[in-house]
Amino acid sequence: MKALYILFAALSIVSCQNQGKEDINKAKQASIDSMKVEINRQRVIDSMKTEMAKIKEDQKVESQKVESQKVVVVHQQQADGTATTTTTKKKKGWSATAKGAVIGAGVGAATGAIVSKKKGEGAIIGGLAGAALGTGTGAVIDSKKKNE
């Protein structure tokens, strides 16, 4: 009978140790899973930032091209026979792409801040997404105007 009690006590101790190890493994796995979710979220945010930087750089290059091409030369003949030449650059307003990006970023940031539990993170993600959508919409409008 003593042997039976000793065997039962040994089995209960071993099973308690195994249960503790399983709990630790579950906690480790939950931690790893939450880290993977955060890494994927950060990857999305970083890719959005990269795309926005590319879009801004493209817009800057495009605006420099447009400014360098828009030169008006006026050649006037005066009454005494001498000629004068004046060169002026035309100022151009914002393109529909730039307007769409700014409006989309504002609306997206406001919506993201309102909807998200983490206000700052929601505003950043919403602003980037809104700017991307606004840029796309503005580009479509610009291409339609160009074709007209």
mmCIF file of N, CA and C in Angstrom:
data_model
loop_
_atom_site.group_PDB
_atom_site.id
_atom_site.type_symbol
_atom_site.label_atom_id
_atom_site.label_comp_id
_atom_site.label_asym_id
_atom_site.label_seq_id
_atom_site.Cartn_x
_atom_site.Cartn_y
_atom_site.Cartn_z
ATOM 1 N N MET A 1 0.800 -1.169 0.000
ATOM 2 C CA MET A 1 0.000 0.000 0.000
ATOM 3 C C MET A 1 0.862 1.260 0.000
ATOM 4 N N LYS A 2 1.983 1.203 0.776
ATOM 5 C CA LYS A 2 2.893 2.341 0.786
ATOM 6 C C LYS A 2 3.441 2.591 -0.608
ATOM 7 N N ALA A 3 3.724 1.537 -1.314
ATOM 8 C CA ALA A 3 4.269 1.670 -2.667
ATOM 9 C C ALA A 3 3.252 2.361 -3.578
ATOM 10 N N LEU A 4 1.983 2.071 -3.377
ATOM 11 C CA LEU A 4 0.937 2.685 -4.176
ATOM 12 C C LEU A 4 0.838 4.192 -3.894
ATOM 13 N N TYR A 5 0.943 4.590 -2.612
ATOM 14 C CA TYR A 5 0.931 6.005 -2.241
ATOM 15 C C TYR A 5 2.137 6.742 -2.813
ATOM 16 N N ILE A 6 3.281 6.110 -2.754
ATOM 17 C CA ILE A 6 4.509 6.732 -3.277
ATOM 18 C C ILE A 6 4.396 6.903 -4.792
ATOM 19 N N LEU A 7 3.894 5.893 -5.467
ATOM 20 C CA LEU A 7 3.700 5.968 -6.909
ATOM 21 C C LEU A 7 2.708 7.072 -7.282
ATOM 22 N N PHE A 8 1.620 7.191 -6.545
ATOM 23 C CA PHE A 8 0.624 8.240 -6.797
ATOM 24 C C PHE A 8 1.212 9.639 -6.568
ATOM 25 N N ALA A 9 1.988 9.802 -5.519
ATOM 26 C CA ALA A 9 2.622 11.095 -5.215
ATOM 27 C C ALA A 9 3.628 11.466 -6.307
ATOM 28 N N ALA A 10 4.386 10.518 -6.767
ATOM 29 C CA ALA A 10 5.385 10.772 -7.812
ATOM 30 C C ALA A 10 4.697 11.173 -9.118
ATOM 31 N N LEU A 11 3.616 10.496 -9.461
ATOM 32 C CA LEU A 11 2.888 10.831 -10.685
ATOM 33 C C LEU A 11 2.275 12.223 -10.607
ATOM 34 N N SER A 12 1.736 12.610 -9.473
ATOM 35 C CA SER A 12 1.132 13.933 -9.345
ATOM 36 C C SER A 12 2.188 15.028 -9.435
ATOM 37 N N ILE A 13 3.362 14.801 -8.879
ATOM 38 C CA ILE A 13 4.440 15.798 -8.969
ATOM 39 C C ILE A 13 4.898 15.955 -10.414
ATOM 40 N N VAL A 14 5.078 14.849 -11.114
ATOM 41 C CA VAL A 14 5.524 14.890 -12.505
ATOM 42 C C VAL A 14 4.477 15.564 -13.383
ATOM 43 N N SER A 15 3.199 15.269 -13.156
ATOM 44 C CA SER A 15 2.155 15.878 -13.987
ATOM 45 C C SER A 15 2.043 17.376 -13.727
ATOM 46 N N CYS A 16 2.254 17.821 -12.513
ATOM 47 C CA CYS A 16 2.229 19.257 -12.216
ATOM 48 C C CYS A 16 3.374 19.976 -12.914
ATOM 49 N N GLN A 17 4.534 19.349 -12.979
ATOM 50 C CA GLN A 17 5.678 19.960 -13.661
ATOM 51 C C GLN A 17 5.400 20.066 -15.159
ATOM 52 N N ASN A 18 4.791 19.064 -15.755
ATOM 53 C CA ASN A 18 4.466 19.103 -17.174
ATOM 54 C C ASN A 18 3.440 20.197 -17.463
ATOM 55 N N GLN A 19 2.471 20.366 -16.576
ATOM 56 C CA GLN A 19 1.460 21.411 -16.762
ATOM 57 C C GLN A 19 2.113 22.786 -16.734
ATOM 58 N N GLY A 20 3.066 22.991 -15.845
ATOM 59 C CA GLY A 20 3.786 24.262 -15.768
ATOM 60 C C GLY A 20 4.554 24.541 -17.051
ATOM 61 N N LYS A 21 5.175 23.528 -17.617
ATOM 62 C CA LYS A 21 5.917 23.692 -18.870
ATOM 63 C C LYS A 21 4.973 24.035 -20.018
ATOM 64 N N GLU A 22 3.794 23.416 -20.043
ATOM 65 C CA GLU A 22 2.829 23.713 -21.100
ATOM 66 C C GLU A 22 2.341 25.159 -20.996
ATOM 67 N N ASP A 23 2.105 25.620 -19.782
ATOM 68 C CA ASP A 23 1.677 27.003 -19.587
ATOM 69 C C ASP A 23 2.755 27.982 -20.051
ATOM 70 N N ILE A 24 3.982 27.673 -19.738
ATOM 71 C CA ILE A 24 5.093 28.535 -20.169
ATOM 72 C C ILE A 24 5.197 28.545 -21.685
ATOM 73 N N ASN A 25 5.063 27.385 -22.314
ATOM 74 C CA ASN A 25 5.129 27.316 -23.776
ATOM 75 C C ASN A 25 3.982 28.084 -24.428
ATOM 76 N N LYS A 26 2.783 28.010 -23.843
ATOM 77 C CA LYS A 26 1.645 28.769 -24.376
ATOM 78 C C LYS A 26 1.890 30.267 -24.255
ATOM 79 N N ALA A 27 2.435 30.700 -23.145
ATOM 80 C CA ALA A 27 2.722 32.118 -22.953
ATOM 81 C C ALA A 27 3.785 32.599 -23.933
ATOM 82 N N LYS A 28 4.813 31.778 -24.160
ATOM 83 C CA LYS A 28 5.853 32.122 -25.136
ATOM 84 C C LYS A 28 5.255 32.248 -26.530
ATOM 85 N N GLN A 29 4.403 31.303 -26.901
ATOM 86 C CA GLN A 29 3.806 31.324 -28.236
ATOM 87 C C GLN A 29 2.909 32.541 -28.409
ATOM 88 N N ALA A 30 2.155 32.903 -27.380
ATOM 89 C CA ALA A 30 1.296 34.089 -27.459
ATOM 90 C C ALA A 30 2.142 35.344 -27.627
ATOM 91 N N SER A 31 3.255 35.401 -26.942
ATOM 92 C CA SER A 31 4.154 36.553 -27.066
ATOM 93 C C SER A 31 4.748 36.633 -28.469
ATOM 94 N N ILE A 32 5.152 35.511 -28.994
ATOM 95 C CA ILE A 32 5.727 35.471 -30.349
ATOM 96 C C ILE A 32 4.678 35.889 -31.376
ATOM 97 N N ASP A 33 3.446 35.410 -31.217
ATOM 98 C CA ASP A 33 2.379 35.772 -32.149
ATOM 99 C C ASP A 33 2.093 37.268 -32.124
ATOM 100 N N SER A 34 2.049 37.861 -30.936
ATOM 101 C CA SER A 34 1.780 39.297 -30.860
ATOM 102 C C SER A 34 2.938 40.099 -31.457
ATOM 103 N N MET A 35 4.163 39.614 -31.299
ATOM 104 C CA MET A 35 5.305 40.301 -31.914
ATOM 105 C C MET A 35 5.226 40.221 -33.433
ATOM 106 N N LYS A 36 4.800 39.093 -33.964
ATOM 107 C CA LYS A 36 4.663 38.957 -35.419
ATOM 108 C C LYS A 36 3.618 39.923 -35.968
ATOM 109 N N VAL A 37 2.520 40.094 -35.243
ATOM 110 C CA VAL A 37 1.481 41.029 -35.662
ATOM 111 C C VAL A 37 2.033 42.455 -35.685
ATOM 112 N N GLU A 38 2.767 42.826 -34.653
ATOM 113 C CA GLU A 38 3.354 44.169 -34.598
ATOM 114 C C GLU A 38 4.374 44.379 -35.712
ATOM 115 N N ILE A 39 5.169 43.370 -36.003
ATOM 116 C CA ILE A 39 6.169 43.472 -37.075
ATOM 117 C C ILE A 39 5.471 43.678 -38.415
ATOM 118 N N ASN A 40 4.409 42.929 -38.662
ATOM 119 C CA ASN A 40 3.670 43.090 -39.925
ATOM 120 C C ASN A 40 3.030 44.469 -40.009
ATOM 121 N N ARG A 41 2.495 44.961 -38.910
ATOM 122 C CA ARG A 41 1.887 46.291 -38.899
ATOM 123 C C ARG A 41 2.944 47.357 -39.187
ATOM 124 N N GLN A 42 4.111 47.218 -38.563
ATOM 125 C CA GLN A 42 5.187 48.194 -38.789
ATOM 126 C C GLN A 42 5.686 48.124 -40.230
ATOM 127 N N ARG A 43 5.710 46.938 -40.802
ATOM 128 C CA ARG A 43 6.137 46.775 -42.185
ATOM 129 C C ARG A 43 5.194 47.519 -43.131
ATOM 130 N N VAL A 44 3.898 47.451 -42.850
ATOM 131 C CA VAL A 44 2.915 48.168 -43.670
ATOM 132 C C VAL A 44 3.124 49.671 -43.544
ATOM 133 N N ILE A 45 3.322 50.146 -42.324
ATOM 134 C CA ILE A 45 3.534 51.580 -42.104
ATOM 135 C C ILE A 45 4.800 52.046 -42.816
ATOM 136 N N ASP A 46 5.875 51.266 -42.725
ATOM 137 C CA ASP A 46 7.119 51.641 -43.388
ATOM 138 C C ASP A 46 6.973 51.670 -44.898
ATOM 139 N N SER A 47 6.245 50.708 -45.456
ATOM 140 C CA SER A 47 6.068 50.704 -46.902
ATOM 141 C C SER A 47 5.222 51.899 -47.347
ATOM 142 N N MET A 48 4.245 52.294 -46.529
ATOM 143 C CA MET A 48 3.442 53.478 -46.863
ATOM 144 C C MET A 48 4.310 54.734 -46.831
ATOM 145 N N LYS A 49 5.182 54.828 -45.833
ATOM 146 C CA LYS A 49 6.068 55.987 -45.743
ATOM 147 C C LYS A 49 7.007 56.041 -46.943
ATOM 148 N N THR A 50 7.519 54.891 -47.362
ATOM 149 C CA THR A 50 8.406 54.833 -48.520
ATOM 150 C C THR A 50 7.674 55.284 -49.777
ATOM 151 N N GLU A 51 6.449 54.805 -49.957
ATOM 152 C CA GLU A 51 5.669 55.196 -51.128
ATOM 153 C C GLU A 51 5.366 56.689 -51.121
ATOM 154 N N MET A 52 5.043 57.230 -49.955
ATOM 155 C CA MET A 52 4.759 58.667 -49.866
ATOM 156 C C MET A 52 6.011 59.481 -50.193
ATOM 157 N N ALA A 53 7.174 59.008 -49.749
ATOM 158 C CA ALA A 53 8.418 59.719 -50.063
ATOM 159 C C ALA A 53 8.684 59.682 -51.566
ATOM 160 N N LYS A 54 8.414 58.539 -52.200
ATOM 161 C CA LYS A 54 8.596 58.435 -53.650
ATOM 162 C C LYS A 54 7.646 59.379 -54.378
ATOM 163 N N ILE A 55 6.405 59.434 -53.918
ATOM 164 C CA ILE A 55 5.414 60.301 -54.556
ATOM 165 C C ILE A 55 5.830 61.757 -54.425
ATOM 166 N N LYS A 56 6.287 62.157 -53.240
ATOM 167 C CA LYS A 56 6.715 63.542 -53.043
ATOM 168 C C LYS A 56 7.918 63.868 -53.921
ATOM 169 N N GLU A 57 8.853 62.940 -54.036
ATOM 170 C CA GLU A 57 10.033 63.163 -54.873
ATOM 171 C C GLU A 57 9.621 63.281 -56.340
ATOM 172 N N ASP A 58 8.710 62.419 -56.783
ATOM 173 C CA ASP A 58 8.232 62.493 -58.165
ATOM 174 C C ASP A 58 7.520 63.818 -58.427
ATOM 175 N N GLN A 59 6.726 64.271 -57.466
ATOM 176 C CA GLN A 59 6.026 65.539 -57.625
ATOM 177 C C GLN A 59 7.019 66.700 -57.695
ATOM 178 N N LYS A 60 8.060 66.629 -56.885
ATOM 179 C CA LYS A 60 9.060 67.692 -56.880
ATOM 180 C C LYS A 60 9.785 67.747 -58.223
ATOM 181 N N VAL A 61 10.167 66.579 -58.747
ATOM 182 C CA VAL A 61 10.848 66.521 -60.041
ATOM 183 C C VAL A 61 9.919 67.008 -61.145
ATOM 184 N N GLU A 62 8.648 66.591 -61.080
ATOM 185 C CA GLU A 62 7.681 66.986 -62.101
ATOM 186 C C GLU A 62 7.449 68.498 -62.073
ATOM 187 N N SER A 63 7.345 69.062 -60.870
ATOM 188 C CA SER A 63 7.125 70.507 -60.788
ATOM 189 C C SER A 63 8.343 71.284 -61.289
ATOM 190 N N GLN A 64 9.543 70.754 -61.062
ATOM 191 C CA GLN A 64 10.740 71.406 -61.580
ATOM 192 C C GLN A 64 10.769 71.346 -63.104
ATOM 193 N N LYS A 65 10.338 70.233 -63.672
ATOM 194 C CA LYS A 65 10.271 70.113 -65.130
ATOM 195 C C LYS A 65 9.285 71.123 -65.702
ATOM 196 N N VAL A 66 8.114 71.210 -65.069
ATOM 197 C CA VAL A 66 7.076 72.108 -65.551
ATOM 198 C C VAL A 66 7.543 73.552 -65.452
ATOM 199 N N GLU A 67 8.180 73.918 -64.342
ATOM 200 C CA GLU A 67 8.648 75.288 -64.169
ATOM 201 C C GLU A 67 9.728 75.638 -65.189
ATOM 202 N N SER A 68 10.591 74.675 -65.493
ATOM 203 C CA SER A 68 11.654 74.964 -66.447
ATOM 204 C C SER A 68 11.124 75.065 -67.880
ATOM 205 N N GLN A 69 9.998 74.440 -68.159
ATOM 206 C CA GLN A 69 9.443 74.468 -69.507
ATOM 207 C C GLN A 69 8.515 75.656 -69.730
ATOM 208 N N LYS A 70 7.986 76.250 -68.705
ATOM 209 C CA LYS A 70 7.018 77.331 -68.832
ATOM 210 C C LYS A 70 7.729 78.686 -68.800
ATOM 211 N N VAL A 71 8.320 79.063 -69.890
ATOM 212 C CA VAL A 71 8.977 80.363 -70.006
ATOM 213 C C VAL A 71 8.337 81.114 -71.165
ATOM 214 N N VAL A 72 7.933 82.338 -70.908
ATOM 215 C CA VAL A 72 7.307 83.155 -71.932
ATOM 216 C C VAL A 72 8.297 84.247 -72.315
ATOM 217 N N VAL A 73 8.589 84.362 -73.597
ATOM 218 C CA VAL A 73 9.497 85.398 -74.089
ATOM 219 C C VAL A 73 8.668 86.379 -74.909
ATOM 220 N N VAL A 74 8.743 87.635 -74.514
ATOM 221 C CA VAL A 74 8.001 88.688 -75.209
ATOM 222 C C VAL A 74 9.021 89.574 -75.905
ATOM 223 N N HIS A 75 8.901 89.703 -77.219
ATOM 224 C CA HIS A 75 9.818 90.520 -78.014
ATOM 225 C C HIS A 75 9.020 91.695 -78.556
ATOM 226 N N GLN A 76 9.373 92.923 -78.121
ATOM 227 C CA GLN A 76 8.606 94.100 -78.515
ATOM 228 C C GLN A 76 9.498 95.037 -79.320
ATOM 229 N N GLN A 77 8.911 95.590 -80.351
ATOM 230 C CA GLN A 77 9.603 96.576 -81.188
ATOM 231 C C GLN A 77 9.180 97.958 -80.729
ATOM 232 N N GLN A 78 10.148 98.780 -80.362
ATOM 233 C CA GLN A 78 9.813 100.125 -79.917
ATOM 234 C C GLN A 78 9.767 101.063 -81.120
ATOM 235 N N ALA A 79 9.247 102.251 -80.869
ATOM 236 C CA ALA A 79 9.045 103.218 -81.947
ATOM 237 C C ALA A 79 10.371 103.666 -82.573
ATOM 238 N N ASP A 80 11.450 103.732 -81.808
ATOM 239 C CA ASP A 80 12.721 104.207 -82.355
ATOM 240 C C ASP A 80 13.502 103.094 -83.053
ATOM 241 N N GLY A 81 12.963 101.904 -83.166
ATOM 242 C CA GLY A 81 13.606 100.832 -83.907
ATOM 243 C C GLY A 81 14.365 99.840 -83.024
ATOM 244 N N THR A 82 14.504 100.099 -81.735
ATOM 245 C CA THR A 82 15.209 99.154 -80.865
ATOM 246 C C THR A 82 14.227 98.104 -80.365
ATOM 247 N N ALA A 83 14.752 96.955 -80.080
ATOM 248 C CA ALA A 83 13.904 95.848 -79.621
ATOM 249 C C ALA A 83 14.236 95.525 -78.163
ATOM 250 N N THR A 84 13.225 95.202 -77.417
ATOM 251 C CA THR A 84 13.416 94.770 -76.029
ATOM 252 C C THR A 84 12.821 93.375 -75.865
ATOM 253 N N THR A 85 13.475 92.588 -75.049
ATOM 254 C CA THR A 85 13.002 91.225 -74.798
ATOM 255 C C THR A 85 12.805 91.047 -73.301
ATOM 256 N N THR A 86 11.640 90.547 -72.929
ATOM 257 C CA THR A 86 11.361 90.271 -71.525
ATOM 258 C C THR A 86 11.052 88.784 -71.371
ATOM 259 N N THR A 87 11.588 88.207 -70.321
ATOM 260 C CA THR A 87 11.355 86.795 -70.052
ATOM 261 C C THR A 87 10.683 86.668 -68.691
ATOM 262 N N THR A 88 9.547 85.986 -68.685
ATOM 263 C CA THR A 88 8.837 85.761 -67.420
ATOM 264 C C THR A 88 8.449 84.292 -67.328
ATOM 265 N N LYS A 89 8.423 83.801 -66.102
ATOM 266 C CA LYS A 89 7.983 82.427 -65.884
ATOM 267 C C LYS A 89 6.540 82.450 -65.419
ATOM 268 N N LYS A 90 5.758 81.534 -65.953
ATOM 269 C CA LYS A 90 4.364 81.434 -65.536
ATOM 270 C C LYS A 90 4.297 80.669 -64.222
ATOM 271 N N LYS A 91 3.495 81.177 -63.321
ATOM 272 C CA LYS A 91 3.261 80.464 -62.078
ATOM 273 C C LYS A 91 2.096 79.514 -62.291
ATOM 274 N N LYS A 92 2.266 78.309 -61.769
ATOM 275 C CA LYS A 92 1.209 77.327 -61.904
ATOM 276 C C LYS A 92 0.707 76.971 -60.507
ATOM 277 N N GLY A 93 -0.591 76.805 -60.369
ATOM 278 C CA GLY A 93 -1.180 76.439 -59.079
ATOM 279 C C GLY A 93 -0.940 74.974 -58.779
ATOM 280 N N TRP A 94 -1.572 74.513 -57.739
ATOM 281 C CA TRP A 94 -1.440 73.122 -57.348
ATOM 282 C C TRP A 94 -2.131 72.227 -58.367
ATOM 283 N N SER A 95 -1.527 71.076 -58.604
ATOM 284 C CA SER A 95 -2.174 70.103 -59.478
ATOM 285 C C SER A 95 -3.262 69.387 -58.687
ATOM 286 N N ALA A 96 -4.139 68.732 -59.411
ATOM 287 C CA ALA A 96 -5.208 67.979 -58.746
ATOM 288 C C ALA A 96 -4.621 66.834 -57.926
ATOM 289 N N THR A 97 -3.478 66.297 -58.355
ATOM 290 C CA THR A 97 -2.826 65.225 -57.606
ATOM 291 C C THR A 97 -2.380 65.730 -56.242
ATOM 292 N N ALA A 98 -1.737 66.894 -56.208
ATOM 293 C CA ALA A 98 -1.267 67.450 -54.937
ATOM 294 C C ALA A 98 -2.444 67.817 -54.038
ATOM 295 N N LYS A 99 -3.481 68.425 -54.620
ATOM 296 C CA LYS A 99 -4.656 68.776 -53.824
ATOM 297 C C LYS A 99 -5.304 67.525 -53.242
ATOM 298 N N GLY A 100 -5.425 66.487 -54.067
ATOM 299 C CA GLY A 100 -6.022 65.238 -53.599
ATOM 300 C C GLY A 100 -5.225 64.610 -52.476
ATOM 301 N N ALA A 101 -3.889 64.670 -52.589
ATOM 302 C CA ALA A 101 -3.042 64.093 -51.548
ATOM 303 C C ALA A 101 -3.217 64.833 -50.228
ATOM 304 N N VAL A 102 -3.252 66.151 -50.275
ATOM 305 C CA VAL A 102 -3.386 66.943 -49.052
ATOM 306 C C VAL A 102 -4.765 66.748 -48.422
ATOM 307 N N ILE A 103 -5.803 66.811 -49.236
ATOM 308 C CA ILE A 103 -7.156 66.640 -48.716
ATOM 309 C C ILE A 103 -7.341 65.223 -48.174
ATOM 310 N N GLY A 104 -6.859 64.230 -48.923
ATOM 311 C CA GLY A 104 -6.973 62.844 -48.470
ATOM 312 C C GLY A 104 -6.221 62.600 -47.180
ATOM 313 N N ALA A 105 -5.027 63.203 -47.051
ATOM 314 C CA ALA A 105 -4.254 63.028 -45.820
ATOM 315 C C ALA A 105 -4.990 63.633 -44.632
ATOM 316 N N GLY A 106 -5.575 64.791 -44.820
ATOM 317 C CA GLY A 106 -6.305 65.429 -43.726
ATOM 318 C C GLY A 106 -7.522 64.632 -43.300
ATOM 319 N N VAL A 107 -8.314 64.224 -44.273
ATOM 320 C CA VAL A 107 -9.526 63.465 -43.964
ATOM 321 C C VAL A 107 -9.160 62.106 -43.375
ATOM 322 N N GLY A 108 -8.157 61.455 -43.944
ATOM 323 C CA GLY A 108 -7.743 60.142 -43.433
ATOM 324 C C GLY A 108 -7.201 60.218 -42.018
ATOM 325 N N ALA A 109 -6.414 61.255 -41.729
ATOM 326 C CA ALA A 109 -5.871 61.407 -40.377
ATOM 327 C C ALA A 109 -6.992 61.652 -39.366
ATOM 328 N N ALA A 110 -7.938 62.494 -39.726
ATOM 329 C CA ALA A 110 -9.056 62.763 -38.821
ATOM 330 C C ALA A 110 -9.886 61.501 -38.590
ATOM 331 N N THR A 111 -10.183 60.798 -39.666
ATOM 332 C CA THR A 111 -10.974 59.577 -39.542
ATOM 333 C C THR A 111 -10.224 58.521 -38.746
ATOM 334 N N GLY A 112 -8.929 58.362 -39.018
ATOM 335 C CA GLY A 112 -8.132 57.381 -38.286
ATOM 336 C C GLY A 112 -8.062 57.685 -36.807
ATOM 337 N N ALA A 113 -7.944 58.945 -36.454
ATOM 338 C CA ALA A 113 -7.889 59.328 -35.046
ATOM 339 C C ALA A 113 -9.228 59.083 -34.353
ATOM 340 N N ILE A 114 -10.310 59.306 -35.072
ATOM 341 C CA ILE A 114 -11.637 59.111 -34.479
ATOM 342 C C ILE A 114 -11.948 57.632 -34.296
ATOM 343 N N VAL A 115 -11.629 56.827 -35.302
ATOM 344 C CA VAL A 115 -12.010 55.419 -35.298
ATOM 345 C C VAL A 115 -11.102 54.571 -34.423
ATOM 346 N N SER A 116 -9.812 54.846 -34.402
ATOM 347 C CA SER A 116 -8.841 53.985 -33.734
ATOM 348 C C SER A 116 -8.845 54.177 -32.224
ATOM 349 N N LYS A 117 -8.494 53.106 -31.514
ATOM 350 C CA LYS A 117 -8.341 53.206 -30.068
ATOM 351 C C LYS A 117 -7.054 53.953 -29.729
ATOM 352 N N LYS A 118 -5.997 53.721 -30.510
ATOM 353 C CA LYS A 118 -4.733 54.439 -30.343
ATOM 354 C C LYS A 118 -4.779 55.629 -31.299
ATOM 355 N N LYS A 119 -5.060 56.796 -30.778
ATOM 356 C CA LYS A 119 -5.346 57.973 -31.605
ATOM 357 C C LYS A 119 -4.189 58.356 -32.520
ATOM 358 N N GLY A 120 -2.976 58.397 -31.993
ATOM 359 C CA GLY A 120 -1.832 58.813 -32.807
ATOM 360 C C GLY A 120 -1.541 57.846 -33.934
ATOM 361 N N GLU A 121 -1.531 56.570 -33.606
ATOM 362 C CA GLU A 121 -1.255 55.552 -34.622
ATOM 363 C C GLU A 121 -2.359 55.529 -35.675
ATOM 364 N N GLY A 122 -3.601 55.666 -35.235
ATOM 365 C CA GLY A 122 -4.731 55.698 -36.173
ATOM 366 C C GLY A 122 -4.657 56.895 -37.097
ATOM 367 N N ALA A 123 -4.230 58.036 -36.559
ATOM 368 C CA ALA A 123 -4.113 59.245 -37.381
ATOM 369 C C ALA A 123 -3.017 59.085 -38.419
ATOM 370 N N ILE A 124 -1.894 58.480 -38.039
ATOM 371 C CA ILE A 124 -0.793 58.283 -38.995
ATOM 372 C C ILE A 124 -1.214 57.336 -40.107
ATOM 373 N N ILE A 125 -1.764 56.201 -39.728
ATOM 374 C CA ILE A 125 -2.165 55.211 -40.734
ATOM 375 C C ILE A 125 -3.278 55.773 -41.619
ATOM 376 N N GLY A 126 -4.259 56.419 -41.019
ATOM 377 C CA GLY A 126 -5.350 57.010 -41.798
ATOM 378 C C GLY A 126 -4.856 58.108 -42.715
ATOM 379 N N GLY A 127 -3.918 58.928 -42.223
ATOM 380 C CA GLY A 127 -3.363 60.002 -43.053
ATOM 381 C C GLY A 127 -2.609 59.464 -44.250
ATOM 382 N N LEU A 128 -1.800 58.436 -44.021
ATOM 383 C CA LEU A 128 -1.045 57.851 -45.137
ATOM 384 C C LEU A 128 -1.981 57.193 -46.154
ATOM 385 N N ALA A 129 -2.951 56.455 -45.649
ATOM 386 C CA ALA A 129 -3.894 55.804 -46.570
ATOM 387 C C ALA A 129 -4.713 56.840 -47.327
ATOM 388 N N GLY A 130 -5.162 57.874 -46.631
ATOM 389 C CA GLY A 130 -5.937 58.935 -47.277
ATOM 390 C C GLY A 130 -5.133 59.680 -48.318
ATOM 391 N N ALA A 131 -3.848 59.933 -47.998
ATOM 392 C CA ALA A 131 -2.991 60.626 -48.958
ATOM 393 C C ALA A 131 -2.780 59.771 -50.203
ATOM 394 N N ALA A 132 -2.608 58.479 -50.000
ATOM 395 C CA ALA A 132 -2.421 57.595 -51.155
ATOM 396 C C ALA A 132 -3.674 57.576 -52.038
ATOM 397 N N LEU A 133 -4.835 57.461 -51.422
ATOM 398 C CA LEU A 133 -6.076 57.458 -52.199
ATOM 399 C C LEU A 133 -6.316 58.807 -52.869
ATOM 400 N N GLY A 134 -6.049 59.885 -52.150
ATOM 401 C CA GLY A 134 -6.230 61.218 -52.716
ATOM 402 C C GLY A 134 -5.286 61.471 -53.881
ATOM 403 N N THR A 135 -4.049 60.978 -53.770
ATOM 404 C CA THR A 135 -3.093 61.123 -54.852
ATOM 405 C C THR A 135 -3.570 60.373 -56.091
ATOM 406 N N GLY A 136 -4.068 59.168 -55.878
ATOM 407 C CA GLY A 136 -4.587 58.390 -57.002
ATOM 408 C C GLY A 136 -5.765 59.070 -57.672
ATOM 409 N N THR A 137 -6.682 59.582 -56.879
ATOM 410 C CA THR A 137 -7.850 60.274 -57.427
ATOM 411 C C THR A 137 -7.425 61.536 -58.173
ATOM 412 N N GLY A 138 -6.497 62.297 -57.584
ATOM 413 C CA GLY A 138 -6.004 63.507 -58.237
ATOM 414 C C GLY A 138 -5.282 63.207 -59.536
ATOM 415 N N ALA A 139 -4.548 62.107 -59.574
ATOM 416 C CA ALA A 139 -3.848 61.727 -60.801
ATOM 417 C C ALA A 139 -4.841 61.408 -61.917
ATOM 418 N N VAL A 140 -5.941 60.757 -61.549
ATOM 419 C CA VAL A 140 -6.978 60.459 -62.545
ATOM 420 C C VAL A 140 -7.565 61.767 -63.080
ATOM 421 N N ILE A 141 -7.834 62.709 -62.208
ATOM 422 C CA ILE A 141 -8.388 64.003 -62.627
ATOM 423 C C ILE A 141 -7.393 64.736 -63.524
ATOM 424 N N ASP A 142 -6.103 64.721 -63.139
ATOM 425 C CA ASP A 142 -5.077 65.371 -63.957
ATOM 426 C C ASP A 142 -4.991 64.754 -65.351
ATOM 427 N N SER A 143 -5.057 63.431 -65.432
ATOM 428 C CA SER A 143 -4.963 62.785 -66.745
ATOM 429 C C SER A 143 -6.185 63.106 -67.601
ATOM 430 N N LYS A 144 -7.362 63.230 -66.987
ATOM 431 C CA LYS A 144 -8.549 63.616 -67.760
ATOM 432 C C LYS A 144 -8.431 65.037 -68.277
ATOM 433 N N LYS A 145 -7.903 65.944 -67.445
ATOM 434 C CA LYS A 145 -7.709 67.325 -67.875
ATOM 435 C C LYS A 145 -6.671 67.417 -68.987
ATOM 436 N N LYS A 146 -5.658 66.587 -68.913
ATOM 437 C CA LYS A 146 -4.591 66.592 -69.918
ATOM 438 C C LYS A 146 -5.130 66.118 -71.264
ATOM 439 N N ASN A 147 -6.034 65.163 -71.241
ATOM 440 C CA ASN A 147 -6.595 64.617 -72.479
ATOM 441 C C ASN A 147 -7.583 65.583 -73.132
ATOM 442 N N GLU A 148 -8.134 66.512 -72.374
ATOM 443 C CA GLU A 148 -9.120 67.442 -72.945
ATOM 444 C C GLU A 148 -8.514 68.490 -73.801
#
